[in-house]
Short mmCIF file of C-alpha atoms and ligand atoms in Angstrom, two decimals:
data_model
loop_
_atom_site.label_atom_id
_atom_site.label_comp_id
_atom_site.label_asym_id
_atom_site.label_seq_id
_atom_site.Cartn_x
_atom_site.Cartn_y
_atom_site.Cartn_z
CA MET A 228 0.00 0.00 0.00
CA PRO A 229 1.50 3.41 -0.91
CA HIS A 230 2.48 5.64 1.99
CA ASP A 231 0.13 8.44 0.86
CA GLN A 232 -2.85 6.17 0.98
CA ILE A 233 -2.04 5.02 4.51
CA LEU A 234 -1.78 8.64 5.65
CA ARG A 235 -5.07 9.46 3.91
CA ASP A 236 -6.85 6.42 5.37
CA ALA A 237 -5.71 7.53 8.83
CA GLN A 238 -7.46 10.82 8.03
CA LEU A 239 -4.37 12.94 8.56
CA THR A 240 -4.71 16.25 6.72
CA LYS A 241 -2.21 18.05 4.52
CA ALA A 242 -2.02 20.81 7.11
CA GLU A 243 -1.01 18.31 9.78
CA LEU A 244 1.55 16.63 7.57
CA THR A 245 3.32 19.68 6.17
CA GLY A 246 4.80 22.90 7.38
CA GLY A 247 5.80 21.80 10.88
CA ASP A 248 9.32 21.57 12.22
CA LEU A 249 9.38 17.92 13.32
CA GLU A 250 10.36 15.65 10.44
CA VAL A 251 8.91 12.17 10.55
CA PHE A 252 10.57 9.39 8.57
CA SER A 253 9.18 5.97 7.84
CA PRO A 254 11.55 3.18 8.86
CA VAL A 255 10.10 1.16 5.97
CA ASP A 256 12.22 3.05 3.41
CA GLY A 257 13.47 6.18 5.15
CA ALA A 258 10.91 8.36 3.31
CA LEU A 259 9.90 11.66 4.83
CA ILE A 260 6.22 11.16 5.62
CA GLY A 261 5.42 14.26 7.61
CA LYS A 262 6.57 17.59 8.96
CA VAL A 263 4.57 17.97 12.09
CA ALA A 264 4.09 21.09 14.16
CA THR A 265 5.58 20.88 17.64
CA HIS A 266 4.36 22.47 20.83
CA SER A 267 6.25 24.91 23.00
CA PRO A 268 6.58 24.59 26.77
CA ALA A 269 4.03 27.43 27.01
CA ASP A 270 1.59 25.41 24.88
CA VAL A 271 1.98 22.51 27.28
CA GLU A 272 1.32 24.80 30.26
CA ALA A 273 -1.89 25.89 28.53
CA MET A 274 -2.85 22.23 27.98
CA ILE A 275 -2.32 21.56 31.67
CA SER A 276 -4.67 24.43 32.63
CA ASP A 277 -7.23 23.22 30.14
CA ALA A 278 -7.01 19.63 31.39
CA LYS A 279 -7.34 20.85 34.97
CA ARG A 280 -10.56 22.61 34.03
CA ALA A 281 -11.84 19.44 32.36
CA PHE A 282 -11.03 17.51 35.53
CA GLU A 283 -13.34 19.75 37.62
CA THR A 284 -16.30 18.59 35.54
CA TRP A 285 -15.23 15.08 34.61
CA ARG A 286 -14.57 13.93 38.18
CA GLU A 287 -18.24 14.41 39.00
CA VAL A 288 -19.59 12.52 36.01
CA PRO A 289 -20.66 9.05 37.26
CA ALA A 290 -17.94 6.54 36.45
CA PRO A 291 -20.18 4.22 34.34
CA ARG A 292 -21.07 7.25 32.22
CA ARG A 293 -17.37 7.98 31.85
CA GLY A 294 -17.08 4.36 30.75
CA GLU A 295 -19.59 5.05 27.98
CA LEU A 296 -17.07 7.43 26.39
CA ILE A 297 -14.48 4.65 26.33
CA ARG A 298 -17.08 2.23 24.96
CA LEU A 299 -17.58 4.62 22.05
CA PHE A 300 -13.80 5.01 21.67
CA GLY A 301 -13.60 1.22 21.39
CA GLU A 302 -16.26 1.24 18.67
CA GLU A 303 -14.40 3.92 16.73
CA LEU A 304 -11.16 1.99 17.10
CA ARG A 305 -12.81 -1.13 15.72
CA ALA A 306 -13.91 0.85 12.67
CA ALA A 307 -10.44 2.38 12.29
CA LYS A 308 -8.43 -0.76 13.07
CA ASP A 309 -7.08 -1.39 9.57
CA ALA A 310 -6.20 2.25 8.96
CA LEU A 311 -4.50 2.81 12.30
CA GLY A 312 -2.75 -0.59 12.16
CA ALA A 313 -1.23 0.30 8.79
CA LEU A 314 -0.13 3.69 10.13
CA VAL A 315 1.56 1.99 13.09
CA THR A 316 3.46 -0.16 10.60
CA LEU A 317 4.36 2.79 8.38
CA GLU A 318 5.59 4.94 11.26
CA CYS A 319 7.38 2.44 13.51
CA GLY A 320 8.13 -0.42 11.12
CA LYS A 321 6.58 -3.41 12.89
CA ILE A 322 4.94 -5.90 10.51
CA LEU A 323 1.29 -5.29 9.66
CA GLN A 324 0.10 -8.28 11.72
CA GLU A 325 1.72 -6.68 14.76
CA GLY A 326 0.44 -3.23 13.83
CA LEU A 327 -3.09 -4.62 13.77
CA GLY A 328 -2.40 -6.53 16.99
CA GLU A 329 -1.41 -3.31 18.67
CA VAL A 330 -4.70 -1.67 17.73
CA GLN A 331 -6.50 -4.80 18.95
CA GLU A 332 -4.70 -4.29 22.27
CA MET A 333 -6.24 -0.80 22.39
CA ILE A 334 -9.69 -2.24 21.70
CA ASP A 335 -9.20 -4.87 24.40
CA ILE A 336 -8.25 -2.30 27.02
CA CYS A 337 -11.31 -0.24 26.05
CA ASP A 338 -13.48 -3.25 26.84
CA LEU A 339 -11.70 -3.82 30.12
CA ALA A 340 -12.00 -0.15 31.10
CA VAL A 341 -15.72 -0.05 30.31
CA GLY A 342 -16.34 -2.91 32.72
CA GLN A 343 -13.95 -1.38 35.21
CA SER A 344 -15.98 1.82 35.18
CA ARG A 345 -18.66 -0.11 37.11
CA GLN A 346 -16.13 -1.69 39.44
CA LEU A 347 -14.20 1.19 41.00
CA TYR A 348 -14.82 -0.22 44.42
CA GLY A 349 -13.25 0.13 47.84
CA LEU A 350 -13.52 -1.78 51.10
CA THR A 351 -15.71 -1.51 54.13
CA ILE A 352 -13.61 -2.03 57.22
CA ALA A 353 -14.65 -3.01 60.74
CA SER A 354 -14.36 -0.07 63.16
CA GLU A 355 -13.24 -0.64 66.75
CA ARG A 356 -15.70 2.03 67.89
CA PRO A 357 -19.39 1.37 68.46
CA GLY A 358 -21.72 3.15 66.05
CA HIS A 359 -18.92 3.85 63.59
CA ALA A 360 -18.43 2.71 60.00
CA MET A 361 -15.18 2.76 58.13
CA ARG A 362 -14.82 2.62 54.39
CA GLU A 363 -12.35 3.21 51.64
CA THR A 364 -13.34 5.24 48.58
CA TRP A 365 -11.44 5.75 45.35
CA HIS A 366 -11.69 9.24 43.89
CA PRO A 367 -10.40 10.72 40.64
CA MET A 368 -6.85 11.97 41.07
CA GLY A 369 -6.28 14.75 38.51
CA VAL A 370 -4.44 15.27 35.25
CA ALA A 371 -2.28 12.36 34.09
CA GLY A 372 0.79 12.92 31.89
CA VAL A 373 1.40 9.91 29.65
CA ILE A 374 4.79 9.58 27.94
CA THR A 375 5.12 6.78 25.39
CA ALA A 376 7.84 5.21 23.25
CA PHE A 377 8.19 4.65 19.49
CA ASN A 378 8.04 0.85 19.58
CA PHE A 379 4.44 0.67 20.77
CA PRO A 380 3.15 4.01 19.54
CA VAL A 381 -0.48 3.49 20.57
CA ALA A 382 -1.19 0.53 22.89
CA PRO A 383 0.57 1.72 26.09
CA PHE A 384 -1.11 5.08 25.56
CA ALA A 385 -4.46 3.29 25.52
CA TRP A 386 -3.67 1.23 28.64
CA ASN A 387 -3.16 4.46 30.50
CA PHE A 388 -5.71 6.62 28.79
CA CYS A 389 -8.71 4.28 28.96
CA LEU A 390 -8.23 3.63 32.66
CA ALA A 391 -7.45 7.27 33.43
CA ILE A 392 -10.62 8.43 31.67
CA VAL A 393 -12.93 6.00 33.46
CA CYS A 394 -11.16 6.89 36.71
CA GLY A 395 -11.98 10.55 36.06
CA ASP A 396 -8.56 11.85 34.98
CA PRO A 397 -7.91 13.90 31.82
CA VAL A 398 -4.71 12.97 29.94
CA ILE A 399 -1.90 14.89 28.30
CA TRP A 400 -0.07 12.54 25.98
CA LYS A 401 3.51 13.06 24.92
CA PRO A 402 4.17 10.47 22.21
CA SER A 403 7.66 9.63 21.01
CA GLU A 404 8.97 12.30 18.63
CA LYS A 405 9.52 9.38 16.22
CA THR A 406 5.81 8.49 16.08
CA PRO A 407 3.69 11.65 16.33
CA LEU A 408 1.42 10.67 13.42
CA CYS A 409 0.01 7.66 15.25
CA ALA A 410 -0.79 9.98 18.15
CA LEU A 411 -2.51 12.56 15.94
CA ALA A 412 -4.56 9.84 14.22
CA THR A 413 -5.54 8.30 17.57
CA ALA A 414 -6.62 11.68 18.93
CA LYS A 415 -8.92 12.06 15.92
CA ILE A 416 -10.47 8.67 16.53
CA PHE A 417 -11.10 9.70 20.12
CA GLU A 418 -12.60 13.00 18.93
CA ARG A 419 -15.21 11.03 17.00
CA ALA A 420 -16.13 9.21 20.21
CA VAL A 421 -16.35 12.53 22.06
CA LYS A 422 -18.72 13.89 19.43
CA ARG A 423 -21.02 10.91 19.74
CA PHE A 424 -20.87 11.07 23.53
CA GLY A 425 -22.30 14.57 23.46
CA ASP A 426 -21.52 16.32 26.71
CA ALA A 427 -17.92 15.56 27.57
CA PRO A 428 -15.91 18.55 28.74
CA GLU A 429 -13.29 19.92 26.35
CA GLY A 430 -9.74 18.89 27.09
CA LEU A 431 -9.96 15.25 28.18
CA LEU A 432 -7.12 14.45 25.80
CA HIS A 433 -4.29 16.68 24.67
CA VAL A 434 -1.43 15.51 22.48
CA ALA A 435 1.80 17.38 23.17
CA ILE A 436 4.29 16.95 20.35
CA GLY A 437 8.00 17.62 20.67
CA HIS A 438 11.22 16.49 22.27
CA ALA A 439 12.26 15.97 25.88
CA GLU A 440 11.44 19.55 26.92
CA ILE A 441 7.74 18.75 26.53
CA GLY A 442 8.02 15.84 28.94
CA GLU A 443 9.97 18.08 31.31
CA VAL A 444 7.06 20.51 31.60
CA LEU A 445 4.76 17.64 32.50
CA THR A 446 7.11 16.02 35.00
CA ALA A 447 7.83 19.32 36.74
CA SER A 448 4.22 20.47 37.02
CA GLY A 449 2.51 20.24 40.38
CA ASP A 450 -0.76 20.27 38.43
CA VAL A 451 -0.02 16.85 36.93
CA PRO A 452 -0.26 14.45 39.87
CA ILE A 453 0.35 11.31 37.78
CA ILE A 454 3.17 10.70 35.33
CA SER A 455 3.07 7.41 33.49
CA ALA A 456 6.17 6.88 31.38
CA THR A 457 7.15 4.05 29.06
CA GLY A 458 10.64 4.01 27.62
CA SER A 459 14.29 3.51 28.44
CA THR A 460 15.72 3.24 31.92
CA ARG A 461 17.74 6.37 31.07
CA MET A 462 14.50 8.29 30.48
CA GLY A 463 13.08 6.89 33.74
CA ARG A 464 16.12 8.11 35.64
CA ALA A 465 15.42 11.62 34.37
CA VAL A 466 11.68 11.50 35.09
CA ALA A 467 11.48 9.71 38.44
CA PRO A 468 13.51 12.07 40.69
CA VAL A 469 11.73 15.16 39.33
CA VAL A 470 8.29 13.72 40.01
CA ALA A 471 9.40 12.34 43.39
CA GLY A 472 10.80 15.78 44.26
CA ARG A 473 7.29 17.18 44.13
CA PHE A 474 5.73 14.05 45.66
CA GLY A 475 3.93 13.21 42.44
CA ARG A 476 3.07 9.66 41.46
CA THR A 477 4.93 7.78 38.75
CA ILE A 478 3.93 4.69 36.84
CA LEU A 479 7.15 3.59 35.15
CA GLU A 480 7.55 0.90 32.54
CA LEU A 481 11.21 1.00 31.54
CA GLY A 482 13.79 -1.40 30.16
CA GLY A 483 13.53 -5.16 30.05
CA ASN A 484 16.14 -7.86 29.55
CA ASN A 485 13.91 -10.85 29.29
CA ALA A 486 15.06 -14.43 29.47
CA MET A 487 13.77 -17.88 28.68
CA ILE A 488 15.02 -20.96 30.49
CA VAL A 489 14.67 -24.11 28.39
CA ALA A 490 14.79 -27.30 30.43
CA PRO A 491 15.52 -30.81 29.10
CA SER A 492 11.84 -31.83 29.33
CA ALA A 493 10.67 -28.87 27.18
CA ASP A 494 8.52 -29.30 24.09
CA LEU A 495 11.21 -28.06 21.71
CA ASP A 496 8.90 -27.46 18.75
CA ASN A 497 6.85 -25.02 20.78
CA ALA A 498 9.98 -23.54 22.35
CA VAL A 499 11.44 -22.78 18.92
CA ARG A 500 8.26 -21.04 17.79
CA ALA A 501 8.05 -19.03 21.00
CA ILE A 502 11.73 -18.09 20.86
CA VAL A 503 11.59 -16.91 17.27
CA PHE A 504 8.41 -14.85 17.75
CA SER A 505 9.62 -13.20 20.93
CA ALA A 506 13.22 -12.61 19.80
CA VAL A 507 12.61 -11.30 16.28
CA GLY A 508 9.03 -9.95 16.53
CA THR A 509 8.90 -6.14 16.24
CA CYS A 510 12.54 -6.61 15.12
CA GLY A 511 13.57 -7.18 18.74
CA GLN A 512 12.21 -3.78 19.76
CA ARG A 513 9.58 -4.77 22.31
CA CYS A 514 10.30 -4.08 25.94
CA THR A 515 9.24 -7.72 26.36
CA SER A 516 11.45 -9.08 23.54
CA LEU A 517 13.37 -12.24 24.34
CA ARG A 518 17.02 -11.28 24.71
CA ARG A 519 18.56 -14.11 26.72
CA LEU A 520 18.19 -17.84 26.20
CA ILE A 521 19.37 -19.97 29.09
CA VAL A 522 19.32 -23.52 27.84
CA HIS A 523 20.22 -26.81 29.51
CA GLU A 524 23.53 -28.17 28.22
CA ASP A 525 21.93 -31.51 27.28
CA ILE A 526 19.74 -29.88 24.64
CA ARG A 527 21.75 -26.76 23.88
CA ALA A 528 23.39 -27.87 20.62
CA ASP A 529 20.13 -29.28 19.27
CA LEU A 530 18.09 -26.19 20.14
CA VAL A 531 20.66 -23.76 18.77
CA GLN A 532 20.82 -25.74 15.53
CA ARG A 533 17.03 -25.64 15.19
CA LEU A 534 17.04 -21.90 15.84
CA LYS A 535 19.70 -21.29 13.22
CA THR A 536 17.61 -23.22 10.71
CA ALA A 537 14.50 -21.22 11.62
CA TYR A 538 16.39 -17.90 11.50
CA ALA A 539 17.84 -18.72 8.07
CA SER A 540 14.37 -18.93 6.54
CA LEU A 541 12.87 -15.81 8.15
CA PRO A 542 11.29 -13.49 5.58
CA ILE A 543 12.93 -10.10 6.20
CA GLY A 544 11.42 -7.25 4.28
CA ASP A 545 8.71 -4.66 3.79
CA PRO A 546 6.59 -4.83 6.96
CA LEU A 547 3.52 -3.85 4.94
CA ALA A 548 3.88 -6.87 2.64
CA ASP A 549 2.08 -10.14 3.32
CA GLY A 550 4.32 -12.86 4.64
CA THR A 551 7.08 -10.65 6.04
CA LEU A 552 8.03 -11.63 9.58
CA VAL A 553 10.94 -9.26 10.23
CA GLY A 554 10.62 -5.57 9.43
CA PRO A 555 13.18 -2.81 9.84
CA LEU A 556 14.80 -1.29 12.90
CA ILE A 557 13.51 2.16 13.70
CA ASP A 558 16.56 4.09 12.42
CA ALA A 559 20.32 4.36 11.86
CA ASP A 560 21.02 4.86 15.58
CA ALA A 561 19.31 1.57 16.40
CA PHE A 562 21.39 -0.16 13.74
CA GLU A 563 24.62 1.35 15.13
CA MET A 564 23.70 0.24 18.64
CA MET A 565 23.05 -3.29 17.45
CA GLN A 566 26.38 -3.48 15.63
CA LYS A 567 28.24 -2.12 18.65
CA ALA A 568 26.60 -4.69 20.92
CA LEU A 569 27.55 -7.49 18.52
CA ASP A 570 31.17 -6.25 18.38
CA THR A 571 31.34 -6.22 22.16
CA ALA A 572 29.82 -9.69 22.37
CA LYS A 573 32.37 -10.93 19.85
CA ALA A 574 35.19 -9.43 21.90
CA ASP A 575 33.73 -11.30 24.90
CA GLY A 576 34.13 -14.54 22.97
CA ALA A 577 30.67 -14.91 21.39
CA LYS A 578 30.05 -16.96 18.29
CA ILE A 579 27.65 -14.86 16.23
CA THR A 580 25.26 -15.95 13.51
CA GLY A 581 23.44 -13.23 11.53
CA GLY A 582 23.41 -9.55 12.44
CA ALA A 583 24.34 -8.12 9.04
CA ARG A 584 22.40 -5.40 7.29
CA SER A 585 19.94 -6.76 4.81
CA GLU A 586 19.49 -4.64 1.66
CA VAL A 587 15.70 -4.56 1.47
CA ALA A 588 15.17 -0.87 0.85
CA GLU A 589 17.99 1.62 0.71
CA GLY A 590 16.65 4.02 3.30
CA GLY A 591 15.53 1.32 5.75
CA TYR A 592 17.67 -0.40 8.37
CA TYR A 593 16.84 -4.05 7.88
CA VAL A 594 18.95 -6.62 9.66
CA GLU A 595 19.30 -10.36 9.91
CA PRO A 596 18.32 -11.21 13.48
CA ALA A 597 21.41 -12.39 15.36
CA ILE A 598 22.16 -15.33 17.62
CA ALA A 599 25.15 -14.78 19.92
CA GLU A 600 26.41 -17.94 21.64
CA MET A 601 28.08 -16.59 24.77
CA PRO A 602 30.76 -18.17 26.95
CA SER A 603 29.03 -16.54 29.94
CA GLN A 604 26.60 -13.74 30.85
CA THR A 605 28.97 -10.82 30.22
CA ASP A 606 28.21 -7.11 30.73
CA ILE A 607 26.81 -6.62 27.24
CA VAL A 608 24.27 -9.39 27.87
CA ARG A 609 23.20 -7.66 31.06
CA ARG A 610 22.40 -4.48 29.10
CA GLU A 611 19.22 -3.96 27.07
CA THR A 612 20.02 -3.45 23.39
CA PHE A 613 16.85 -2.65 21.50
CA ALA A 614 17.52 -4.95 18.54
CA PRO A 615 17.05 -8.60 17.53
CA ILE A 616 20.04 -10.10 19.32
CA LEU A 617 19.49 -13.36 21.15
CA TYR A 618 22.26 -14.19 23.60
CA VAL A 619 22.50 -17.91 24.34
CA MET A 620 24.02 -19.31 27.54
CA GLY A 621 24.08 -22.85 28.88
CA TYR A 622 23.25 -24.26 32.33
CA THR A 623 23.33 -27.57 34.12
CA ASP A 624 21.43 -26.88 37.34
CA LEU A 625 18.06 -25.07 37.49
CA GLY A 626 19.12 -23.02 40.52
CA GLU A 627 22.04 -21.73 38.49
CA ALA A 628 19.72 -20.93 35.55
CA ILE A 629 17.31 -18.97 37.76
CA ALA A 630 20.20 -17.08 39.35
CA MET A 631 21.51 -16.19 35.88
CA GLN A 632 18.05 -15.11 34.74
CA ASN A 633 17.74 -12.80 37.75
CA ASP A 634 21.29 -11.47 37.55
CA VAL A 635 20.50 -8.44 35.39
CA PRO A 636 19.49 -4.92 36.43
CA GLN A 637 16.08 -5.20 34.71
CA GLY A 638 13.04 -7.17 35.87
CA LEU A 639 10.24 -7.07 33.31
CA SER A 640 9.45 -10.45 31.78
CA SER A 641 10.69 -14.03 31.99
CA CYS A 642 9.65 -17.55 31.12
CA ILE A 643 10.51 -21.21 31.39
CA PHE A 644 9.88 -24.04 28.94
CA SER A 645 9.57 -27.25 30.90
CA THR A 646 7.01 -30.01 31.36
CA ASP A 647 8.29 -30.81 34.85
CA VAL A 648 5.93 -29.27 37.38
CA ARG A 649 8.66 -29.21 40.03
CA GLU A 650 10.73 -26.97 37.82
CA THR A 651 7.93 -24.71 36.65
CA GLU A 652 6.55 -24.16 40.16
CA ARG A 653 10.03 -23.41 41.47
CA PHE A 654 10.44 -20.85 38.71
CA LEU A 655 7.17 -19.18 39.78
CA SER A 656 7.92 -19.34 43.52
CA ALA A 657 9.28 -16.63 45.81
CA ALA A 658 12.76 -17.95 45.11
CA GLY A 659 12.15 -18.08 41.36
CA SER A 660 11.95 -15.38 38.71
CA ASP A 661 12.21 -11.84 40.11
CA CYS A 662 10.29 -10.33 37.20
CA GLY A 663 6.88 -8.67 37.01
CA ILE A 664 5.90 -11.23 34.38
CA ALA A 665 6.78 -14.93 34.63
CA ASN A 666 5.40 -17.35 32.05
CA VAL A 667 5.42 -21.11 31.62
CA ASN A 668 5.62 -22.69 28.17
CA ILE A 669 5.03 -19.42 26.34
CA GLY A 670 7.47 -16.65 25.43
CA PRO A 671 8.06 -13.46 27.43
CA SER A 672 6.29 -11.09 25.01
CA GLY A 673 2.72 -10.66 23.84
CA ALA A 674 1.10 -10.16 27.25
CA GLU A 675 -2.70 -9.95 27.39
CA ILE A 676 -4.20 -6.75 28.76
CA GLY A 677 -6.10 -8.50 31.58
CA GLY A 678 -3.00 -8.85 33.74
CA ALA A 679 -0.98 -6.09 35.35
CA PHE A 680 1.92 -5.18 33.08
CA GLY A 681 5.29 -3.99 34.37
CA GLY A 682 8.27 -5.11 36.36
CA GLU A 683 10.78 -4.54 39.09
CA LYS A 684 14.32 -3.17 39.49
CA GLU A 685 15.35 -0.93 36.58
CA THR A 686 12.04 -1.68 34.88
CA GLY A 687 10.66 0.92 37.25
CA GLY A 688 8.09 -0.90 39.38
CA GLY A 689 4.97 0.47 37.67
CA ARG A 690 1.96 -1.63 36.74
CA GLU A 691 -0.37 -0.75 33.89
CA SER A 692 -3.31 -2.29 32.07
CA GLY A 693 -5.27 -5.02 33.86
CA SER A 694 -5.77 -6.45 37.37
CA ASP A 695 -5.95 -3.57 39.86
CA ALA A 696 -3.71 -1.22 37.85
CA TRP A 697 -6.65 1.24 37.79
CA LYS A 698 -5.89 2.16 41.39
CA ALA A 699 -2.80 4.08 40.26
CA TYR A 700 -5.10 6.62 38.57
CA MET A 701 -7.18 7.31 41.68
CA ARG A 702 -6.67 8.62 45.17
CA ARG A 703 -7.66 6.47 48.08
CA GLN A 704 -9.70 8.00 50.85
CA THR A 705 -10.37 6.34 54.18
CA ALA A 706 -13.59 7.63 55.73
CA THR A 707 -14.78 6.93 59.26
CA VAL A 708 -18.40 7.82 59.92
CA ASN A 709 -19.80 8.18 63.45
CA TYR A 710 -23.54 7.47 63.51
CA SER A 711 -23.73 7.12 67.30
CA ARG A 712 -24.64 9.79 69.88
CA ASP A 713 -21.23 9.54 71.56
CA LEU A 714 -17.69 10.41 70.63
CA PRO A 715 -15.48 7.49 71.63
CA LEU A 716 -11.84 7.91 70.66
CA ALA A 717 -9.82 5.22 68.97
CA GLN A 718 -7.15 3.35 70.92
CA GLY A 719 -9.36 3.82 74.03
CA ILE A 720 -7.94 7.27 74.72
CA LYS A 721 -9.81 9.28 77.38
CA PHE A 722 -9.93 12.98 76.64
CA ASP A 723 -12.88 14.41 78.54
CA ILE A 724 -13.34 18.15 78.61
C1 UN1 B 274 6.25 -2.57 25.09
O1 UN1 B 274 7.09 -3.11 24.37
O2 UN1 B 274 6.46 -1.44 25.58
O3 UN1 B 274 3.61 -7.87 26.03
C2 UN1 B 274 4.91 -3.15 25.38
C3 UN1 B 274 3.83 -7.34 24.93
C4 UN1 B 274 2.89 -6.27 24.47
C5 UN1 B 274 3.26 -4.95 25.06
C6 UN1 B 274 4.69 -4.55 24.90
N1 UN1 B 274 1.54 -6.61 24.88
O4 UN1 B 274 4.76 -7.68 24.20
#
């Protein structure tokens, strides 16, 4: 499909695509696909005021009614799925199947949030005082700043946005400067839902386009009580102290360095499929991508051989074309970083298969996904390189494998392939994987939205999406009500006047 048609189908106008100062290139072929207007710090301040005003009204709208707006957003997303999915592919380079999957993830979180809008419940708690009732209530919190990364240009936005809106919080979204078009197109889809809804206040969603200085206005503002940020650990290190300094709340989803342990009893056919999807999907640029394979020595040679065979037949090419499984890296910097990591691994004694640039389209950075057989888990393996490099290490004892899996600064996702329940339960136990996500007999990527998503250590500790992640968008209030005629004090204190 020609680029122009994708931009037209996403209903982006000429005015939006030309005349701005932010150049947007497609990783598919390096073509310039837009020159988008950026916002100034003053613009973002104005958005914050506007969103604050919207909050005053929105927080009093009954939550199930707020859910209706997200229900309509979900309907509009269903209608726009093909168009937005193709735009995701054009702007960030993931294959069309994954572009569509990302929009489906938005639709799924809409459904979850609609139900959640009728389930924003707290506890009733036994009071020690006669004639007293204690309860916990969840109230809207305020404006949420949502900062997202290029590799998932729309789904993590939706995880945050849909919950924030049903929880009563307007959102200011700072998308990656590499993927502003997806954000503009998404905002239009939401606008259609707003129109159908009828009486929503203005300013429930603002898109703030630009570089780091835009995010800095959000993180510094005392009028933005929640900052949810997805991206690198480096970005998180810049955001977290600023928000903490003003006692704001952060929801951080940062780097991952996800491993799979493959035990001798594993179903190797399934393991190979899971490894290939999670290591080369999105060209290794998911925060959940499989980066480390820790395989039992008894099956190591066999598994590596099977992987090499599978890798050799991977269709690398235009992510918009049917049948392609590996699209391009986002840009030249990503390619450089991958090559540097491979050089370092080689210097550490790795045996490397793949990794070369693949001449698919001159302006695109296509690579052969790489397998790096490591002598041990060296420093480069412990770092997250956002590229399709699979480091392979061997183990003989499961305790050793779990220790190796945990011995990285990041703690997002992990998995084990084994049909031995003793091994799998140990992996899931308190002494097992230290990650926010731990899977058995599936890969580390492709999480469903029903579970809480996020992880520990340098991954930042935030949880988004399903389970009780909604609580991060609300403030908890404990209320004690005295319906007696007396005034007994707690802890039995006597204070008679
Ligand atoms: C990300 O890469 O930032 O689990 C998010 C997954 C997707 C989300 C990835 N559902 O791979």
